[in-house]
Short mmCIF file of C-alpha atoms and ligand atoms in Angstrom, two decimals:
data_model
loop_
_atom_site.label_atom_id
_atom_site.label_comp_id
_atom_site.label_asym_id
_atom_site.label_seq_id
_atom_site.Cartn_x
_atom_site.Cartn_y
_atom_site.Cartn_z
CA MET A 13 -29.53 8.80 -36.12
CA ALA A 14 -25.90 9.64 -36.89
CA VAL A 15 -23.37 7.05 -35.74
CA ALA A 16 -20.75 8.49 -33.40
CA LYS A 17 -17.07 7.91 -34.02
CA THR A 18 -15.59 5.43 -31.57
CA LEU A 19 -12.26 5.86 -29.77
CA GLY A 20 -10.84 3.00 -31.85
CA GLN A 21 -11.88 4.62 -35.14
CA PHE A 22 -10.61 8.01 -34.02
CA ILE A 23 -7.22 6.60 -33.00
CA ILE A 24 -6.78 4.92 -36.39
CA GLU A 25 -7.79 8.13 -38.17
CA LYS A 26 -5.28 10.15 -36.09
CA GLN A 27 -2.47 7.59 -36.36
CA SER A 28 -0.25 10.05 -38.23
CA ASP A 29 -0.47 12.52 -35.30
CA PHE A 30 1.12 10.02 -32.96
CA PRO A 31 4.83 9.97 -32.29
CA TYR A 32 6.67 6.79 -33.41
CA LYS A 33 4.09 6.00 -36.05
CA LYS A 34 3.94 2.26 -35.59
CA GLY A 35 0.64 2.09 -33.85
CA GLU A 36 2.28 1.49 -30.47
CA ILE A 37 0.77 4.51 -28.71
CA SER A 38 -2.59 3.66 -30.29
CA ARG A 39 -2.36 0.19 -28.82
CA LEU A 40 -1.47 1.56 -25.39
CA LEU A 41 -4.49 3.87 -25.48
CA ARG A 42 -6.65 0.97 -26.59
CA ASP A 43 -5.36 -1.18 -23.68
CA LEU A 44 -6.04 1.61 -21.18
CA GLY A 45 -9.53 2.03 -22.67
CA ILE A 46 -10.27 -1.68 -22.19
CA ALA A 47 -9.26 -1.59 -18.53
CA ALA A 48 -11.28 1.62 -18.08
CA LYS A 49 -14.45 -0.17 -19.20
CA ILE A 50 -13.86 -2.98 -16.71
CA VAL A 51 -13.17 -0.52 -13.89
CA ASN A 52 -16.21 1.51 -14.90
CA LYS A 53 -18.42 -1.54 -14.38
CA ALA A 54 -16.97 -2.15 -10.94
CA VAL A 55 -17.28 1.52 -9.94
CA ASN A 56 -20.92 1.59 -11.05
CA LYS A 57 -21.72 -1.54 -9.11
CA ALA A 58 -19.55 -0.73 -6.12
CA GLY A 59 -22.46 -0.35 -3.72
CA LEU A 60 -24.21 -3.46 -5.03
CA MET A 61 -21.47 -5.98 -5.39
CA GLY A 62 -20.00 -5.81 -1.95
CA ILE A 63 -16.77 -4.88 -3.62
CA LEU A 64 -16.23 -2.05 -1.18
CA GLY A 65 -14.26 -2.61 1.96
CA GLU A 66 -10.74 -2.99 3.13
CA ALA A 67 -8.38 -5.32 1.34
CA GLY A 68 -8.10 -8.63 3.11
CA THR A 69 -11.65 -8.71 4.48
CA GLN A 70 -14.35 -11.07 3.20
CA ASN A 71 -17.67 -10.25 1.58
CA VAL A 72 -20.96 -12.04 2.25
CA GLN A 73 -20.12 -14.81 -0.21
CA GLY A 74 -16.96 -15.47 1.74
CA GLU A 75 -14.85 -14.16 -1.15
CA ASN A 76 -11.89 -11.98 -0.44
CA GLN A 77 -12.84 -8.35 -0.88
CA LYS A 78 -10.59 -5.97 -2.69
CA LYS A 79 -10.60 -2.26 -2.30
CA LEU A 80 -11.65 -0.79 -5.59
CA ASP A 81 -8.37 1.04 -6.06
CA ILE A 82 -6.45 -2.23 -5.75
CA TYR A 83 -8.87 -3.84 -8.21
CA ALA A 84 -8.41 -0.94 -10.66
CA ASN A 85 -4.64 -1.21 -10.35
CA GLN A 86 -4.76 -4.91 -11.22
CA GLN A 87 -7.01 -4.27 -14.22
CA PHE A 88 -4.82 -1.55 -15.72
CA ILE A 89 -1.60 -3.48 -15.16
CA SER A 90 -2.99 -6.66 -16.66
CA ALA A 91 -4.41 -4.79 -19.70
CA LEU A 92 -0.97 -3.24 -20.25
CA LYS A 93 0.67 -6.62 -19.80
CA ASN A 94 -1.65 -8.24 -22.32
CA GLY A 95 -1.10 -5.42 -24.81
CA GLY A 96 2.66 -6.00 -24.97
CA GLU A 97 3.74 -2.35 -25.51
CA CYS A 98 4.53 -1.40 -21.90
CA CYS A 99 7.71 -2.39 -20.07
CA ILE A 100 7.32 -0.46 -16.80
CA VAL A 101 4.32 0.78 -14.82
CA VAL A 102 4.64 3.41 -12.12
CA SER A 103 1.45 3.31 -10.07
CA GLU A 104 0.17 5.09 -6.99
CA GLU A 105 -0.73 1.64 -5.66
CA ASN A 106 2.81 0.20 -5.86
CA ASP A 107 5.72 1.44 -3.75
CA ASP A 108 8.19 0.46 -6.45
CA PHE A 109 7.78 0.47 -10.22
CA VAL A 110 6.31 -2.68 -11.76
CA TYR A 111 8.42 -4.37 -14.38
CA ILE A 112 6.26 -6.10 -17.00
CA ASP A 113 7.93 -9.41 -17.49
CA SER A 114 6.27 -11.37 -20.26
CA GLU A 115 7.20 -12.88 -23.60
CA ILE A 116 5.19 -10.35 -25.65
CA SER A 117 6.60 -7.40 -23.67
CA LYS A 118 10.26 -8.24 -24.11
CA ASN A 119 10.76 -5.51 -26.75
CA ALA A 120 8.28 -3.07 -25.19
CA LYS A 121 9.40 0.56 -25.31
CA TYR A 122 6.90 2.43 -23.20
CA ILE A 123 6.60 3.46 -19.58
CA VAL A 124 3.17 4.18 -18.14
CA ALA A 125 2.67 6.23 -14.98
CA ILE A 126 -0.83 5.82 -13.57
CA ASP A 127 -3.10 6.63 -10.69
CA PRO A 128 -5.61 3.81 -11.27
CA LEU A 129 -8.37 5.29 -9.12
CA ASP A 130 -7.82 8.78 -7.84
CA GLY A 131 -10.10 10.11 -5.13
CA SER A 132 -11.19 6.57 -4.28
CA SER A 133 -12.43 7.61 -0.83
CA ASN A 134 -15.23 9.39 -2.75
CA ILE A 135 -16.66 6.06 -3.92
CA ASP A 136 -18.19 5.38 -0.51
CA VAL A 137 -20.33 8.52 -0.97
CA ASN A 138 -21.10 8.04 -4.69
CA VAL A 139 -19.00 10.94 -5.95
CA SER A 140 -17.03 10.95 -9.22
CA VAL A 141 -13.58 9.40 -9.25
CA GLY A 142 -10.96 9.15 -11.96
CA THR A 143 -7.98 7.40 -13.52
CA VAL A 144 -4.99 9.49 -14.59
CA PHE A 145 -2.26 8.20 -16.93
CA SER A 146 0.86 9.28 -18.69
CA ILE A 147 2.95 7.57 -21.39
CA TYR A 148 6.72 7.95 -21.85
CA ARG A 149 9.19 6.20 -24.14
CA ARG A 150 12.21 4.47 -22.66
CA LYS A 151 15.52 6.03 -23.71
CA SER A 152 17.66 2.92 -24.06
CA PRO A 153 16.79 0.49 -26.87
CA ALA A 154 16.68 -2.70 -24.80
CA GLY A 155 17.67 -4.38 -21.55
CA LYS A 156 17.06 -3.19 -18.01
CA VAL A 157 15.33 0.20 -17.85
CA ALA A 158 17.40 2.74 -15.85
CA ILE A 159 15.72 4.82 -13.15
CA ASP A 160 16.39 8.09 -15.00
CA GLU A 161 14.42 6.71 -17.94
CA ILE A 162 11.50 6.26 -15.57
CA LEU A 163 11.95 9.68 -13.96
CA GLN A 164 11.42 11.84 -17.04
CA LYS A 165 10.13 15.41 -17.02
CA GLY A 166 6.51 16.02 -17.96
CA THR A 167 7.67 17.65 -21.19
CA GLU A 168 8.76 14.16 -22.33
CA GLN A 169 5.24 12.74 -22.18
CA LEU A 170 4.08 11.26 -25.48
CA ALA A 171 0.48 11.05 -24.39
CA SER A 172 -1.57 11.55 -21.27
CA GLY A 173 -5.16 11.41 -20.28
CA TYR A 174 -7.80 10.73 -17.70
CA ILE A 175 -10.95 8.76 -17.29
CA ILE A 176 -13.74 10.26 -15.23
CA TYR A 177 -16.27 7.87 -13.74
CA GLY A 178 -19.11 10.33 -13.19
CA SER A 179 -22.72 10.78 -14.18
CA SER A 180 -21.35 9.45 -17.44
CA THR A 181 -17.91 7.96 -17.98
CA MET A 182 -15.46 9.80 -20.19
CA LEU A 183 -11.96 9.19 -21.50
CA VAL A 184 -10.03 12.35 -22.39
CA TYR A 185 -6.55 12.21 -23.91
CA THR A 186 -3.87 14.16 -25.71
CA THR A 187 -0.86 13.14 -27.78
CA GLY A 188 0.28 16.75 -27.99
CA LYS A 189 -2.08 17.66 -30.83
CA GLY A 190 -5.03 19.00 -28.87
CA VAL A 191 -7.40 17.29 -26.49
CA ASN A 192 -10.32 15.05 -27.36
CA GLY A 193 -12.98 13.59 -25.09
CA PHE A 194 -14.97 10.37 -25.53
CA THR A 195 -18.08 9.38 -23.62
CA LEU A 196 -18.75 5.72 -22.87
CA ASP A 197 -21.91 4.57 -24.60
CA THR A 198 -22.80 1.67 -22.35
CA SER A 199 -25.37 0.32 -24.85
CA ILE A 200 -22.57 -0.57 -27.29
CA GLY A 201 -19.66 -0.67 -24.82
CA GLU A 202 -17.62 1.90 -26.75
CA PHE A 203 -16.09 5.28 -25.96
CA CYS A 204 -17.57 7.65 -28.58
CA LEU A 205 -16.20 11.05 -29.60
CA SER A 206 -18.36 13.56 -27.75
CA HIS A 207 -15.98 16.47 -26.98
CA PRO A 208 -13.72 17.09 -30.01
CA ASP A 209 -10.89 19.61 -29.62
CA MET A 210 -11.54 20.57 -26.00
CA ARG A 211 -10.44 24.11 -25.07
CA ILE A 212 -10.44 25.58 -21.57
CA PRO A 213 -11.83 29.13 -21.40
CA VAL A 214 -9.11 31.79 -20.96
CA THR A 215 -10.70 32.80 -17.69
CA GLY A 216 -13.53 31.54 -15.52
CA GLN A 217 -15.51 32.18 -12.37
CA VAL A 218 -14.78 29.03 -10.38
CA TYR A 219 -11.99 28.62 -7.85
CA SER A 220 -11.41 25.19 -6.42
CA ILE A 221 -9.34 24.67 -3.28
CA ASN A 222 -9.83 22.98 0.10
CA GLU A 223 -10.39 26.11 2.18
CA GLY A 224 -10.49 24.02 5.35
CA TYR A 225 -6.68 24.28 5.34
CA TYR A 226 -6.77 28.08 4.92
CA SER A 227 -4.70 28.87 7.99
CA HIS A 228 -1.91 26.58 6.72
CA PHE A 229 -1.74 28.11 3.24
CA PRO A 230 1.14 30.32 2.03
CA GLU A 231 0.31 34.05 2.12
CA GLY A 232 0.19 34.16 -1.72
CA VAL A 233 -2.64 31.61 -1.76
CA LYS A 234 -4.54 33.46 0.99
CA GLN A 235 -4.24 36.68 -1.00
CA TYR A 236 -5.46 34.94 -4.17
CA ILE A 237 -8.50 33.54 -2.34
CA LYS A 238 -9.25 37.06 -1.08
CA TYR A 239 -8.95 38.35 -4.65
CA CYS A 240 -11.47 35.70 -5.82
CA GLN A 241 -13.94 36.83 -3.17
CA VAL A 242 -13.77 40.58 -3.79
CA GLU A 243 -16.65 42.27 -5.67
CA ASP A 244 -15.60 43.58 -9.09
CA LYS A 245 -18.07 43.80 -11.97
CA ASP A 246 -15.40 44.11 -14.69
CA THR A 247 -13.84 40.76 -13.82
CA TYR A 248 -17.12 39.06 -12.81
CA ARG A 249 -16.00 38.72 -9.20
CA PRO A 250 -16.72 37.38 -6.67
CA TYR A 251 -15.99 33.99 -8.19
CA THR A 252 -17.85 30.93 -7.03
CA SER A 253 -16.17 28.19 -5.02
CA ARG A 254 -16.50 24.53 -6.06
CA TYR A 255 -14.45 21.73 -4.51
CA ILE A 256 -15.38 18.10 -5.11
CA GLY A 257 -12.19 16.75 -3.55
CA SER A 258 -11.64 14.52 -6.58
CA PHE A 259 -8.81 15.93 -8.72
CA VAL A 260 -10.02 14.61 -12.07
CA ALA A 261 -13.60 15.76 -11.49
CA ASP A 262 -12.54 19.24 -10.32
CA VAL A 263 -10.17 19.72 -13.27
CA HIS A 264 -12.65 18.27 -15.78
CA ARG A 265 -15.33 20.73 -14.65
CA ASN A 266 -12.88 23.61 -14.97
CA ILE A 267 -11.84 22.56 -18.49
CA ILE A 268 -15.47 22.73 -19.56
CA GLN A 269 -16.54 25.84 -17.62
CA GLY A 270 -13.30 27.69 -16.96
CA GLY A 271 -11.72 27.92 -13.52
CA ILE A 272 -8.68 27.26 -11.37
CA PHE A 273 -7.84 24.29 -9.15
CA ILE A 274 -5.21 24.78 -6.45
CA TYR A 275 -3.58 22.24 -4.15
CA PRO A 276 -0.76 24.32 -2.69
CA SER A 277 2.01 23.57 -0.24
CA THR A 278 0.77 23.84 3.32
CA ALA A 279 2.56 24.16 6.62
CA GLN A 280 1.87 20.42 7.20
CA ALA A 281 2.64 19.28 3.65
CA PRO A 282 5.37 21.53 2.23
CA GLY A 283 5.48 19.56 -1.04
CA GLY A 284 1.71 19.71 -1.52
CA LYS A 285 -0.35 16.52 -1.76
CA LEU A 286 -0.70 15.53 -5.38
CA ARG A 287 1.90 13.34 -7.05
CA LEU A 288 4.01 14.71 -9.88
CA LEU A 289 4.38 11.63 -12.09
CA TYR A 290 0.84 10.29 -12.27
CA GLU A 291 -1.41 13.15 -11.11
CA CYS A 292 0.16 16.55 -11.87
CA ASN A 293 2.09 15.86 -15.10
CA PRO A 294 -0.69 14.07 -17.03
CA LEU A 295 -3.27 16.73 -16.21
CA ALA A 296 -0.74 19.52 -16.84
CA PHE A 297 -0.16 18.13 -20.36
CA ILE A 298 -3.92 17.97 -20.97
CA ILE A 299 -4.49 21.49 -19.63
CA GLU A 300 -1.70 23.01 -21.70
CA GLN A 301 -2.98 21.26 -24.80
CA ALA A 302 -6.43 22.68 -24.05
CA GLY A 303 -4.96 26.20 -23.83
CA GLY A 304 -4.59 26.49 -20.04
CA VAL A 305 -1.67 26.68 -17.61
CA ALA A 306 -0.32 24.33 -14.92
CA SER A 307 2.19 25.65 -12.42
CA ASP A 308 3.61 24.84 -9.00
CA GLY A 309 3.02 28.49 -8.11
CA TYR A 310 6.20 29.67 -9.83
CA ASN A 311 7.31 27.13 -12.43
CA ARG A 312 5.69 25.18 -15.22
CA ILE A 313 4.70 21.77 -13.85
CA LEU A 314 5.91 20.00 -17.00
CA GLU A 315 9.45 21.29 -16.47
CA LEU A 316 9.84 20.13 -12.88
CA GLU A 317 12.68 17.70 -12.34
CA PRO A 318 11.47 14.38 -10.95
CA TYR A 319 13.73 12.74 -8.37
CA GLU A 320 11.52 9.96 -7.02
CA LEU A 321 8.52 7.92 -8.12
CA HIS A 322 6.00 9.21 -5.62
CA GLN A 323 7.21 12.79 -5.37
CA ARG A 324 4.58 15.44 -4.69
CA SER A 325 4.15 18.93 -6.06
CA PRO A 326 1.98 21.92 -5.28
CA ILE A 327 -0.29 22.61 -8.24
CA PHE A 328 -2.15 25.62 -9.67
CA ILE A 329 -3.97 24.45 -12.79
CA GLY A 330 -6.68 25.78 -15.06
CA SER A 331 -7.67 28.84 -17.08
CA ARG A 332 -4.66 30.85 -18.26
CA GLU A 333 -5.58 34.24 -16.75
CA MET A 334 -6.56 32.78 -13.39
CA VAL A 335 -3.38 30.74 -12.95
CA LYS A 336 -1.25 33.71 -14.05
CA LYS A 337 -2.98 35.90 -11.43
CA ALA A 338 -2.38 33.29 -8.72
CA GLU A 339 1.29 33.08 -9.76
CA GLU A 340 1.58 36.87 -9.42
CA MET A 341 0.25 36.62 -5.87
CA MET A 342 2.70 33.82 -5.03
CA ASP A 343 5.56 35.86 -6.39
CA SER A 344 4.57 38.98 -4.44
CA PHE A 345 3.48 37.44 -1.14
CA SER A 346 5.31 34.11 -0.87
CA PRO A 347 8.65 34.59 -2.64
CA GLN A 348 10.44 32.63 0.10
CA ILE A 349 8.98 29.30 -1.01
CA LYS A 350 9.88 29.62 -4.65
CA TYR A 351 10.35 26.12 -6.04
CA VAL A 352 13.38 26.79 -8.24
CA SER A 353 13.66 23.08 -8.96
CA MET A 354 12.17 20.00 -7.36
CA VAL A 355 15.61 18.89 -6.22
CA LYS A 356 15.86 22.04 -4.14
CA ALA A 357 12.23 21.77 -3.14
CA LYS A 358 13.01 18.46 -1.52
CA ASN A 359 14.80 20.12 1.36
CA ILE A 360 13.14 23.49 1.36
CA ASN A 361 11.91 24.89 4.63
CA ILE A 362 8.50 26.45 4.13
CA GLN A 363 7.27 29.33 6.25
CA PRO A 364 3.72 30.11 5.04
P1 LIG B 6 -5.72 10.07 -3.37
O1 LIG B 6 -4.68 9.93 -4.45
O2 LIG B 6 -5.28 9.49 -2.07
O3 LIG B 6 -7.07 9.59 -3.83
O4 LIG B 6 -5.82 11.64 -3.05
C1 LIG B 6 -5.91 12.53 -4.10
C2 LIG B 6 -7.17 13.35 -3.92
C3 LIG B 6 -7.47 14.19 -5.12
O5 LIG B 6 -8.35 13.53 -5.99
C4 LIG B 6 -8.10 15.41 -4.50
O6 LIG B 6 -7.91 16.56 -5.31
C5 LIG B 6 -7.38 15.53 -3.20
O7 LIG B 6 -6.94 14.24 -2.87
C6 LIG B 6 -8.26 16.02 -2.09
O8 LIG B 6 -7.51 16.14 -0.94
P2 LIG B 6 -8.07 16.89 0.34
O9 LIG B 6 -9.09 15.96 0.95
O10 LIG B 6 -6.87 17.07 1.22
O11 LIG B 6 -8.68 18.20 -0.09
MG1 LIG B 7 -4.37 9.76 -6.29
#
């Protein structure tokens, strides 16, 4: 039987593709991969180990229980701390950024934005969840990291990726030279190259959106949904609707099969739901590298200006032709909510 290439071997082989060729990005990816294996174990055993439950409660052994997303956050931060390459972590689980203060990190140059366990409410019902991460380089050479070094545009990402804890566990990443996917072989405890050079089909037949909020959607989104549902043999419509409610899982399926995922602005949530720094930007980088498009309905996600750590953005992400069609609809039917820049979007008054 042929021996599969491990993530570690692949990273060494691709070292020359990485920016700042000193092995630093490789080490960061390795550290994230280590934490992913630990989190994978906990996710798999979640129902068995009594690890589920609210933070602060006690399990049957009288031990303090941790919600799995808090556990995942701790694992990723401590792996990054031990690795010594990361100086700042921006995490969905922490209101403020986390400064990594340790002897080996004193010259660290990288900022990691992470959602340690996205879609964690799905764990209670045994549905796939994910980790999403993004790596930036600090701008100043040393000393205190300024907030504008932390709030960089998605175009500044050096690497991004996700881990999907599903029927199998996969780590998918890009450093701007295509997208590669690795499946965890639990018998040897290694991520092995299983999906080299991932490409998203130019179009697809899956649209993915929470239609329960239909009445709150902008007119452009309503019109796009109608378009997806209309019969048309030439474009293989009607499309099929698939919504897991777990961002990583929905986007991962669409990368493989082709499709569009939309979480738009709604009357209740004018900025959308998903977070720019550690949900939208990392997956937008992956999607673009796989040949797809990621937009807020009007603008490229990667060019949005970040103004705060936990800022949200509407997102239309997936197969090129499908996202372009949805953008056309937004332009024609919802021009009034055009997000010219996120700074303006902050105060925009949305009339769907
Ligand atoms: P979370 O960060 O609180 O886990 O929420 C993010 C999740 C995404 O994974 C998913 O796409 C979305 O929320 C689903 O939201 P909704 O239930 O509103 O459709
Ligand atoms: Mg999340």
